[in-house]
mmCIF file of C-alpha atoms (C1' of nucleotides) in Angstrom:
data_model
loop_
_atom_site.group_PDB
_atom_site.id
_atom_site.type_symbol
_atom_site.label_atom_id
_atom_site.label_comp_id
_atom_site.label_asym_id
_atom_site.label_seq_id
_atom_site.Cartn_x
_atom_site.Cartn_y
_atom_site.Cartn_z
ATOM 1 C CA MET A 1 -19.726 3.882 -39.269
ATOM 2 C CA PRO A 2 -16.989 1.261 -39.267
ATOM 3 C CA HIS A 3 -19.304 -1.590 -38.358
ATOM 4 C CA GLU A 4 -19.023 -3.374 -41.667
ATOM 5 C CA GLU A 5 -15.236 -3.370 -41.518
ATOM 6 C CA ALA A 6 -15.309 -4.555 -37.921
ATOM 7 C CA ALA A 7 -17.726 -7.352 -38.715
ATOM 8 C CA ALA A 8 -15.600 -8.423 -41.646
ATOM 9 C CA GLY A 9 -12.438 -8.405 -39.558
ATOM 10 C CA LEU A 10 -14.008 -10.516 -36.849
ATOM 11 C CA ASP A 11 -15.401 -12.885 -39.421
ATOM 12 C CA ARG A 12 -11.910 -13.433 -40.752
ATOM 13 C CA VAL A 13 -10.816 -14.845 -37.382
ATOM 14 C CA ASP A 14 -14.086 -16.703 -36.744
ATOM 15 C CA GLN A 15 -15.377 -14.361 -34.105
ATOM 16 C CA ARG A 16 -18.832 -12.926 -33.606
ATOM 17 C CA TYR A 17 -19.706 -9.252 -33.774
ATOM 18 C CA THR A 18 -21.656 -9.074 -30.542
ATOM 19 C CA ARG A 19 -23.393 -6.223 -28.782
ATOM 20 C CA GLY A 20 -20.480 -5.569 -26.411
ATOM 21 C CA ARG A 21 -17.919 -5.539 -29.189
ATOM 22 C CA ARG A 22 -20.069 -3.220 -31.229
ATOM 23 C CA ALA A 23 -20.259 -0.856 -28.269
ATOM 24 C CA LEU A 24 -16.470 -0.793 -27.989
ATOM 25 C CA VAL A 25 -16.023 -0.061 -31.681
ATOM 26 C CA GLU A 26 -18.566 2.733 -31.410
ATOM 27 C CA VAL A 27 -16.739 4.368 -28.511
ATOM 28 C CA LEU A 28 -13.401 4.193 -30.308
ATOM 29 C CA ALA A 29 -14.933 5.514 -33.516
ATOM 30 C CA GLY A 30 -16.183 8.550 -31.628
ATOM 31 C CA ALA A 31 -12.809 9.383 -30.096
ATOM 32 C CA ASP A 32 -10.180 11.643 -31.633
ATOM 33 C CA ARG A 33 -7.328 10.015 -29.749
ATOM 34 C CA PRO A 34 -6.400 6.645 -28.226
ATOM 35 C CA LEU A 35 -8.375 5.869 -25.067
ATOM 36 C CA THR A 36 -7.429 3.989 -21.903
ATOM 37 C CA VAL A 37 -9.680 1.208 -20.636
ATOM 38 C CA PRO A 38 -11.062 3.371 -17.804
ATOM 39 C CA GLU A 39 -11.900 6.037 -20.391
ATOM 40 C CA ILE A 40 -13.579 3.496 -22.617
ATOM 41 C CA LEU A 41 -15.649 2.149 -19.754
ATOM 42 C CA ALA A 42 -16.757 5.650 -18.791
ATOM 43 C CA ALA A 43 -17.620 6.556 -22.383
ATOM 44 C CA SER A 44 -19.713 3.438 -22.845
ATOM 45 C CA GLY A 45 -21.830 4.312 -19.810
ATOM 46 C CA SER A 46 -21.013 1.105 -17.954
ATOM 47 C CA ALA A 47 -22.609 -0.909 -20.733
ATOM 48 C CA VAL A 48 -19.474 -3.043 -20.840
ATOM 49 C CA PRO A 49 -17.836 -4.607 -17.765
ATOM 50 C CA GLN A 50 -14.077 -4.414 -17.346
ATOM 51 C CA SER A 51 -13.294 -8.024 -17.969
ATOM 52 C CA SER A 52 -15.306 -8.118 -21.166
ATOM 53 C CA ALA A 53 -13.693 -4.907 -22.328
ATOM 54 C CA TYR A 54 -10.215 -6.358 -21.948
ATOM 55 C CA ARG A 55 -11.222 -9.636 -23.505
ATOM 56 C CA SER A 56 -13.029 -8.045 -26.404
ATOM 57 C CA LEU A 57 -10.233 -5.568 -27.072
ATOM 58 C CA THR A 58 -7.833 -8.472 -27.314
ATOM 59 C CA VAL A 59 -10.093 -10.154 -29.825
ATOM 60 C CA LEU A 60 -10.548 -6.955 -31.809
ATOM 61 C CA ILE A 61 -6.796 -6.469 -31.950
ATOM 62 C CA ASP A 62 -6.438 -10.000 -33.187
ATOM 63 C CA ALA A 63 -9.026 -9.275 -35.847
ATOM 64 C CA GLY A 64 -7.090 -6.222 -37.012
ATOM 65 C CA VAL A 65 -9.894 -3.873 -36.011
ATOM 66 C CA VAL A 66 -8.228 -2.232 -33.022
ATOM 67 C CA ARG A 67 -4.668 -1.210 -32.298
ATOM 68 C CA ARG A 68 -2.961 -0.870 -28.956
ATOM 69 C CA VAL A 69 -0.843 2.194 -28.345
ATOM 70 C CA THR A 70 1.608 2.673 -25.511
ATOM 71 C CA GLY A 71 2.274 6.138 -24.190
ATOM 72 C CA THR A 72 4.912 7.501 -21.875
ATOM 73 C CA ASP A 73 3.241 5.962 -18.874
ATOM 74 C CA ASP A 74 2.435 2.284 -18.961
ATOM 75 C CA MET A 75 -1.250 2.324 -19.494
ATOM 76 C CA GLY A 76 -2.834 0.613 -22.440
ATOM 77 C CA ARG A 77 -4.471 2.951 -24.944
ATOM 78 C CA PHE A 78 -6.674 1.763 -27.766
ATOM 79 C CA GLU A 79 -7.752 3.147 -31.128
ATOM 80 C CA LEU A 80 -9.275 1.814 -34.338
ATOM 81 C CA ALA A 81 -6.818 0.237 -36.762
ATOM 82 C CA GLU A 82 -5.287 2.263 -39.561
ATOM 83 C CA HIS A 83 -7.598 1.126 -42.352
ATOM 84 C CA LEU A 84 -10.522 2.367 -40.276
ATOM 85 C CA ARG A 85 -8.932 5.549 -39.076
ATOM 86 C CA GLY A 86 -6.268 6.575 -41.595
ATOM 87 C CA HIS A 87 -2.525 6.680 -41.170
ATOM 88 C CA HIS A 88 -1.340 9.047 -38.479
ATOM 89 C CA HIS A 89 1.168 9.385 -35.690
ATOM 90 C CA HIS A 90 1.066 10.345 -32.041
ATOM 91 C CA LEU A 91 2.050 13.163 -29.753
ATOM 92 C CA HIS A 92 2.755 11.879 -26.259
ATOM 93 C CA CYS A 93 2.500 14.309 -23.376
ATOM 94 C CA VAL A 94 5.118 13.571 -20.742
ATOM 95 C CA SER A 95 3.245 15.298 -17.969
ATOM 96 C CA CYS A 96 -0.328 14.082 -18.307
ATOM 97 C CA GLY A 97 0.308 11.006 -20.442
ATOM 98 C CA THR A 98 -2.363 11.885 -22.996
ATOM 99 C CA VAL A 99 -1.779 10.770 -26.552
ATOM 100 C CA ALA A 100 -3.015 13.028 -29.361
ATOM 101 C CA ASP A 101 -3.341 12.115 -33.023
ATOM 102 C CA VAL A 102 -1.358 13.948 -35.673
ATOM 103 C CA GLN A 103 -1.662 13.697 -39.437
ATOM 104 C CA ALA A 104 1.147 11.906 -41.252
ATOM 105 C CA VAL A 105 3.463 13.894 -43.510
ATOM 106 C CA PRO A 106 3.871 12.151 -46.909
ATOM 107 C CA ARG A 107 7.480 13.200 -47.418
ATOM 108 C CA LEU A 108 8.457 11.821 -44.047
ATOM 109 C CA GLU A 109 6.529 8.632 -44.613
ATOM 110 C CA ARG A 110 8.547 7.823 -47.704
ATOM 111 C CA ALA A 111 11.859 8.414 -45.934
ATOM 112 C CA LEU A 112 10.735 6.254 -43.068
ATOM 113 C CA ALA A 113 9.637 3.353 -45.159
ATOM 114 C CA ALA A 114 13.053 3.274 -46.800
ATOM 115 C CA ALA A 115 14.843 3.482 -43.469
ATOM 116 C CA ALA A 116 12.721 0.755 -41.939
ATOM 117 C CA GLU A 117 13.644 -1.552 -44.773
ATOM 118 C CA LEU A 118 17.302 -0.760 -44.259
ATOM 119 C CA ALA A 119 17.121 -1.413 -40.537
ATOM 120 C CA ALA A 120 15.292 -4.666 -41.162
ATOM 121 C CA GLU A 121 18.075 -5.940 -43.391
ATOM 122 C CA GLU A 122 20.739 -5.087 -40.863
ATOM 123 C CA THR A 123 19.052 -6.698 -37.896
ATOM 124 C CA GLY A 124 17.205 -9.755 -39.149
ATOM 125 C CA PHE A 125 14.041 -8.317 -37.725
ATOM 126 C CA ALA A 126 10.740 -8.989 -39.498
ATOM 127 C CA VAL A 127 9.300 -5.490 -39.496
ATOM 128 C CA MET A 128 5.519 -5.296 -39.488
ATOM 129 C CA GLU A 129 5.045 -1.599 -38.903
ATOM 130 C CA HIS A 130 6.884 1.530 -37.896
ATOM 131 C CA ARG A 131 5.966 4.129 -35.347
ATOM 132 C CA ILE A 132 7.014 7.726 -35.087
ATOM 133 C CA ASP A 133 6.118 9.439 -31.889
ATOM 134 C CA LEU A 134 6.773 12.963 -30.823
ATOM 135 C CA VAL A 135 7.223 13.402 -27.108
ATOM 136 C CA GLY A 136 6.736 16.675 -25.288
ATOM 137 C CA HIS A 137 4.208 18.840 -23.496
ATOM 138 C CA CYS A 138 0.679 19.210 -24.834
ATOM 139 C CA SER A 139 -0.972 22.605 -25.016
ATOM 140 C CA GLY A 140 -2.840 21.956 -21.778
ATOM 141 C CA CYS A 141 0.293 21.112 -19.818
ATOM 142 C CA ARG A 142 2.477 24.038 -20.780
ATOM 143 C CA MET B 1 31.832 3.940 -16.456
ATOM 144 C CA PRO B 2 29.033 6.482 -16.510
ATOM 145 C CA HIS B 3 29.299 7.222 -12.800
ATOM 146 C CA GLU B 4 30.597 10.739 -13.186
ATOM 147 C CA GLU B 5 27.769 11.702 -15.516
ATOM 148 C CA ALA B 6 25.227 10.115 -13.211
ATOM 149 C CA ALA B 7 26.610 11.895 -10.174
ATOM 150 C CA ALA B 8 26.568 15.194 -12.042
ATOM 151 C CA GLY B 9 22.998 14.669 -13.182
ATOM 152 C CA LEU B 10 21.803 13.883 -9.691
ATOM 153 C CA ASP B 11 23.676 16.861 -8.314
ATOM 154 C CA ARG B 12 21.826 19.116 -10.731
ATOM 155 C CA VAL B 13 18.520 18.152 -9.098
ATOM 156 C CA ASP B 14 19.913 18.098 -5.546
ATOM 157 C CA GLN B 15 19.947 14.362 -5.183
ATOM 158 C CA ARG B 16 22.565 12.080 -3.713
ATOM 159 C CA TYR B 17 24.425 9.404 -5.630
ATOM 160 C CA THR B 18 23.907 6.587 -3.167
ATOM 161 C CA ARG B 19 24.946 2.964 -3.202
ATOM 162 C CA GLY B 20 21.566 1.751 -4.446
ATOM 163 C CA ARG B 21 21.407 4.258 -7.256
ATOM 164 C CA ARG B 22 24.935 3.423 -8.272
ATOM 165 C CA ALA B 23 23.960 -0.242 -8.433
ATOM 166 C CA LEU B 24 21.045 0.577 -10.764
ATOM 167 C CA VAL B 25 23.235 2.637 -13.072
ATOM 168 C CA GLU B 26 25.742 -0.190 -13.168
ATOM 169 C CA VAL B 27 23.118 -2.740 -14.163
ATOM 170 C CA LEU B 28 21.764 -0.505 -16.915
ATOM 171 C CA ALA B 29 25.276 0.279 -18.152
ATOM 172 C CA GLY B 30 25.913 -3.442 -18.544
ATOM 173 C CA ALA B 31 22.767 -4.099 -20.576
ATOM 174 C CA ASP B 32 22.503 -3.951 -24.353
ATOM 175 C CA ARG B 33 18.770 -3.251 -24.323
ATOM 176 C CA PRO B 34 16.158 -1.661 -22.075
ATOM 177 C CA LEU B 35 15.380 -3.758 -18.991
ATOM 178 C CA THR B 36 12.179 -4.269 -17.042
ATOM 179 C CA VAL B 37 12.190 -3.806 -13.279
ATOM 180 C CA PRO B 38 12.065 -7.558 -12.614
ATOM 181 C CA GLU B 39 15.081 -7.944 -14.914
ATOM 182 C CA ILE B 40 16.923 -5.164 -13.132
ATOM 183 C CA LEU B 41 16.231 -6.711 -9.748
ATOM 184 C CA ALA B 42 17.494 -10.072 -10.926
ATOM 185 C CA ALA B 43 20.619 -8.561 -12.465
ATOM 186 C CA SER B 44 21.489 -6.673 -9.311
ATOM 187 C CA GLY B 45 21.416 -9.865 -7.268
ATOM 188 C CA SER B 46 18.720 -8.655 -4.898
ATOM 189 C CA ALA B 47 20.980 -5.836 -3.763
ATOM 190 C CA VAL B 48 18.117 -3.428 -4.400
ATOM 191 C CA PRO B 49 14.579 -3.946 -3.146
ATOM 192 C CA GLN B 50 11.629 -3.325 -5.450
ATOM 193 C CA SER B 51 10.356 -0.180 -3.835
ATOM 194 C CA SER B 52 13.760 1.447 -3.849
ATOM 195 C CA ALA B 53 14.296 0.448 -7.448
ATOM 196 C CA TYR B 54 11.091 2.163 -8.539
ATOM 197 C CA ARG B 55 11.786 5.209 -6.412
ATOM 198 C CA SER B 56 15.380 5.518 -7.542
ATOM 199 C CA LEU B 57 14.522 5.026 -11.197
ATOM 200 C CA THR B 58 12.046 7.875 -10.937
ATOM 201 C CA VAL B 59 14.748 10.083 -9.466
ATOM 202 C CA LEU B 60 17.271 9.035 -12.084
ATOM 203 C CA ILE B 61 14.782 9.839 -14.842
ATOM 204 C CA ASP B 62 14.219 13.212 -13.284
ATOM 205 C CA ALA B 63 17.969 13.749 -13.243
ATOM 206 C CA GLY B 64 18.220 12.932 -16.939
ATOM 207 C CA VAL B 65 20.335 9.850 -16.268
ATOM 208 C CA VAL B 66 17.782 7.194 -17.146
ATOM 209 C CA ARG B 67 15.078 6.984 -19.763
ATOM 210 C CA ARG B 68 11.859 5.015 -19.676
ATOM 211 C CA VAL B 69 10.891 3.071 -22.760
ATOM 212 C CA THR B 70 7.484 1.627 -23.456
ATOM 213 C CA GLY B 71 7.188 -1.468 -25.570
ATOM 214 C CA THR B 72 4.256 -3.221 -27.146
ATOM 215 C CA ASP B 73 3.146 -4.611 -23.828
ATOM 216 C CA ASP B 74 2.672 -2.248 -20.940
ATOM 217 C CA MET B 75 5.684 -2.978 -18.890
ATOM 218 C CA GLY B 76 8.160 -0.291 -17.973
ATOM 219 C CA ARG B 77 11.600 -0.716 -19.513
ATOM 220 C CA PHE B 78 14.596 1.364 -18.529
ATOM 221 C CA GLU B 79 17.873 2.326 -20.154
ATOM 222 C CA LEU B 80 20.567 4.958 -19.665
ATOM 223 C CA ALA B 81 19.848 8.347 -21.203
ATOM 224 C CA GLU B 82 21.098 9.200 -24.674
ATOM 225 C CA HIS B 83 24.158 11.175 -23.630
ATOM 226 C CA LEU B 84 25.350 8.141 -21.705
ATOM 227 C CA ARG B 85 24.397 5.560 -24.277
ATOM 228 C CA GLY B 86 24.397 7.216 -27.682
ATOM 229 C CA HIS B 87 21.477 7.871 -29.978
ATOM 230 C CA HIS B 88 19.652 4.770 -31.130
ATOM 231 C CA HIS B 89 16.195 3.407 -31.788
ATOM 232 C CA HIS B 90 14.262 0.341 -30.804
ATOM 233 C CA LEU B 91 12.937 -2.863 -32.278
ATOM 234 C CA HIS B 92 9.877 -4.060 -30.425
ATOM 235 C CA CYS B 93 8.969 -7.715 -30.644
ATOM 236 C CA VAL B 94 5.209 -8.175 -30.683
ATOM 237 C CA SER B 95 5.317 -11.738 -29.478
ATOM 238 C CA CYS B 96 7.774 -11.696 -26.567
ATOM 239 C CA GLY B 97 7.744 -7.963 -25.860
ATOM 240 C CA THR B 98 11.516 -7.658 -25.833
ATOM 241 C CA VAL B 99 12.997 -4.377 -26.972
ATOM 242 C CA ALA B 100 16.307 -4.470 -28.837
ATOM 243 C CA ASP B 101 18.558 -1.528 -29.583
ATOM 244 C CA VAL B 102 19.367 -0.538 -33.139
ATOM 245 C CA GLN B 103 21.880 1.999 -34.377
ATOM 246 C CA ALA B 104 20.466 5.233 -35.742
ATOM 247 C CA VAL B 105 20.769 5.945 -39.456
ATOM 248 C CA PRO B 106 22.104 9.499 -40.047
ATOM 249 C CA ARG B 107 20.110 10.105 -43.215
ATOM 250 C CA LEU B 108 16.892 9.190 -41.503
ATOM 251 C CA GLU B 109 17.716 11.242 -38.447
ATOM 252 C CA ARG B 110 17.964 14.405 -40.522
ATOM 253 C CA ALA B 111 14.640 13.798 -42.218
ATOM 254 C CA LEU B 112 13.038 13.114 -38.878
ATOM 255 C CA ALA B 113 14.309 16.211 -37.176
ATOM 256 C CA ALA B 114 12.852 18.317 -39.981
ATOM 257 C CA ALA B 115 9.530 16.514 -39.820
ATOM 258 C CA ALA B 116 9.329 16.837 -36.066
ATOM 259 C CA GLU B 117 9.774 20.572 -36.356
ATOM 260 C CA LEU B 118 7.029 20.720 -38.940
ATOM 261 C CA ALA B 119 4.635 18.710 -36.827
ATOM 262 C CA ALA B 120 5.412 20.867 -33.820
ATOM 263 C CA GLU B 121 4.429 24.019 -35.696
ATOM 264 C CA GLU B 122 1.164 22.531 -36.849
ATOM 265 C CA THR B 123 0.056 21.241 -33.467
ATOM 266 C CA GLY B 124 1.271 23.697 -30.836
ATOM 267 C CA PHE B 125 3.078 20.857 -29.181
ATOM 268 C CA ALA B 126 6.379 21.545 -27.435
ATOM 269 C CA VAL B 127 8.421 18.662 -28.807
ATOM 270 C CA MET B 128 11.210 17.440 -26.575
ATOM 271 C CA GLU B 129 12.242 14.346 -28.438
ATOM 272 C CA HIS B 130 11.189 12.006 -31.201
ATOM 273 C CA ARG B 131 11.032 8.264 -31.245
ATOM 274 C CA ILE B 132 11.130 5.858 -34.119
ATOM 275 C CA ASP B 133 10.277 2.311 -33.328
ATOM 276 C CA LEU B 134 10.126 -0.675 -35.590
ATOM 277 C CA VAL B 135 7.602 -3.268 -34.584
ATOM 278 C CA GLY B 136 7.755 -6.887 -35.655
ATOM 279 C CA HIS B 137 9.094 -10.295 -34.750
ATOM 280 C CA CYS B 138 12.583 -10.697 -33.331
ATOM 281 C CA SER B 139 14.885 -13.426 -34.606
ATOM 282 C CA GLY B 140 14.016 -15.625 -31.622
ATOM 283 C CA CYS B 141 10.273 -15.459 -32.206
ATOM 284 C CA ARG B 142 10.119 -16.251 -35.890
ATOM 285 C "C1'" DC C 1 -29.460 -26.760 -30.118
ATOM 286 C "C1'" DT C 2 -24.638 -26.127 -29.670
ATOM 287 C "C1'" DT C 3 -20.925 -23.237 -29.342
ATOM 288 C "C1'" DC C 4 -18.982 -19.196 -28.012
ATOM 289 C "C1'" DC C 5 -19.232 -14.902 -25.438
ATOM 290 C "C1'" DT C 6 -20.399 -12.612 -21.230
ATOM 291 C "C1'" DG C 7 -20.389 -11.191 -16.343
ATOM 292 C "C1'" DC C 8 -19.135 -11.482 -11.788
ATOM 293 C "C1'" DA C 9 -15.683 -12.058 -8.519
ATOM 294 C "C1'" DA C 10 -11.351 -13.069 -7.221
ATOM 295 C "C1'" DA C 11 -6.306 -13.600 -8.508
ATOM 296 C "C1'" DA C 12 -2.063 -12.107 -10.559
ATOM 297 C "C1'" DG C 13 1.295 -8.720 -11.635
ATOM 298 C "C1'" DT C 14 3.307 -4.195 -11.603
ATOM 299 C "C1'" DT C 15 3.768 0.144 -9.326
ATOM 300 C "C1'" DT C 16 2.953 3.283 -5.301
ATOM 301 C "C1'" DT C 17 2.918 4.674 -0.503
ATOM 302 C "C1'" DG C 18 3.501 4.993 4.993
ATOM 303 C "C1'" DC C 19 6.539 4.776 8.409
ATOM 304 C "C1'" DA C 20 10.488 3.553 11.196
ATOM 305 C "C1'" DT C 21 15.464 2.912 10.326
ATOM 306 C "C1'" DT C 22 19.759 3.870 8.196
ATOM 307 C "C1'" DA C 23 23.029 6.149 5.394
ATOM 308 C "C1'" DA C 24 24.777 10.451 3.150
ATOM 309 C "C1'" DC C 25 26.668 14.855 3.469
ATOM 310 C "C1'" DG D 1 23.958 16.126 13.640
ATOM 311 C "C1'" DT D 2 20.441 16.944 10.133
ATOM 312 C "C1'" DT D 3 18.344 15.798 6.169
ATOM 313 C "C1'" DA D 4 17.274 12.708 2.813
ATOM 314 C "C1'" DA D 5 17.201 7.885 1.068
ATOM 315 C "C1'" DT D 6 16.179 3.184 2.253
ATOM 316 C "C1'" DG D 7 13.671 -1.145 3.355
ATOM 317 C "C1'" DC D 8 9.786 -3.569 4.678
ATOM 318 C "C1'" DA D 9 5.069 -4.478 4.294
ATOM 319 C "C1'" DA D 10 0.829 -3.466 2.697
ATOM 320 C "C1'" DA D 11 -2.205 -0.842 -0.572
ATOM 321 C "C1'" DA D 12 -3.559 0.703 -5.180
ATOM 322 C "C1'" DC D 13 -4.081 -0.088 -9.816
ATOM 323 C "C1'" DT D 14 -4.332 -2.312 -14.265
ATOM 324 C "C1'" DT D 15 -4.897 -6.642 -16.397
ATOM 325 C "C1'" DT D 16 -5.920 -11.714 -16.389
ATOM 326 C "C1'" DT D 17 -8.508 -15.858 -15.332
ATOM 327 C "C1'" DG D 18 -12.264 -19.500 -13.607
ATOM 328 C "C1'" DC D 19 -16.643 -20.676 -13.928
ATOM 329 C "C1'" DA D 20 -21.677 -20.488 -14.213
ATOM 330 C "C1'" DG D 21 -25.208 -18.329 -17.039
ATOM 331 C "C1'" DG D 22 -26.811 -16.244 -21.443
ATOM 332 C "C1'" DA D 23 -26.635 -14.793 -26.192
ATOM 333 C "C1'" DA D 24 -25.310 -15.707 -31.131
ATOM 334 C "C1'" DG D 25 -25.499 -18.306 -35.207
#
DNA sequence: CTTCCTGCAAAAGTTTTGCATTAAC
DNA sequence: GTTAATGCAAAACTTTTGCAGGAAG
């Protein structure tokens, strides 16, 4: 259970670990892929109203507990942050929009880190993280 | 001018290259980064109404002329397809949401292509394209 | 107790759709 | 001339916000 980490993260930004926020973390911890807000609401059994979900997700992102992922459509998808979930990348399905998790490949990670640094130098961009996404058709949509 | 390519692409999917669609292609051809729909509308001087812009962009994507990019926020951003614009990647600014283009690095591209193939084998995903995005703060937001 | 979070409802913003008109071929 | 794209207006959908009530520390 990632509750300790979540509590610690919230504490860092002077936020409380309330019942609603705990429910959100629990839903995300039980998912094997990033979830949309409608999916989160359904999974929590209407224990969390929309507005609180959006507000709490924003807070959790701020606390470094949750990460927002954008797919091929423009619908917010949410997952636990890397230190709670492990480093991985995403497969985006162009037909149904679903995002699936995929394990990171160490060799690729090293190459990427180097390239990101290079790109940062060239552009004056302060790089915080990199993303590699593979886009295509998931097994269900083929 | 990418008009010939656009016309050809539309022809392939039995679509007409109309005045409105030409205007959209022209706006995107003149941009150095992916644009949101509001930005596109502003740039075209209200020559294209919202609904037509969305409808035409969908058609142009279908024709392989335009590509949709998703940033850190959930707002659609559009740019010309790779064969009209050249291969490149994106820098996403987490504070203002702007997406800037960045030239691709050949060495990295090779590593990525190999990794994408590997990931495809492991997951049963039919990979169509890969994306590398760097996320951070742009020079204006630092 | 005091402060912050929640919940409802309504607003704001982007994207989609129906239908009559207009333009493309 | 026929078919398909457009333009307007209004709907649908996700996300944001105001404000009174309730929970957390």
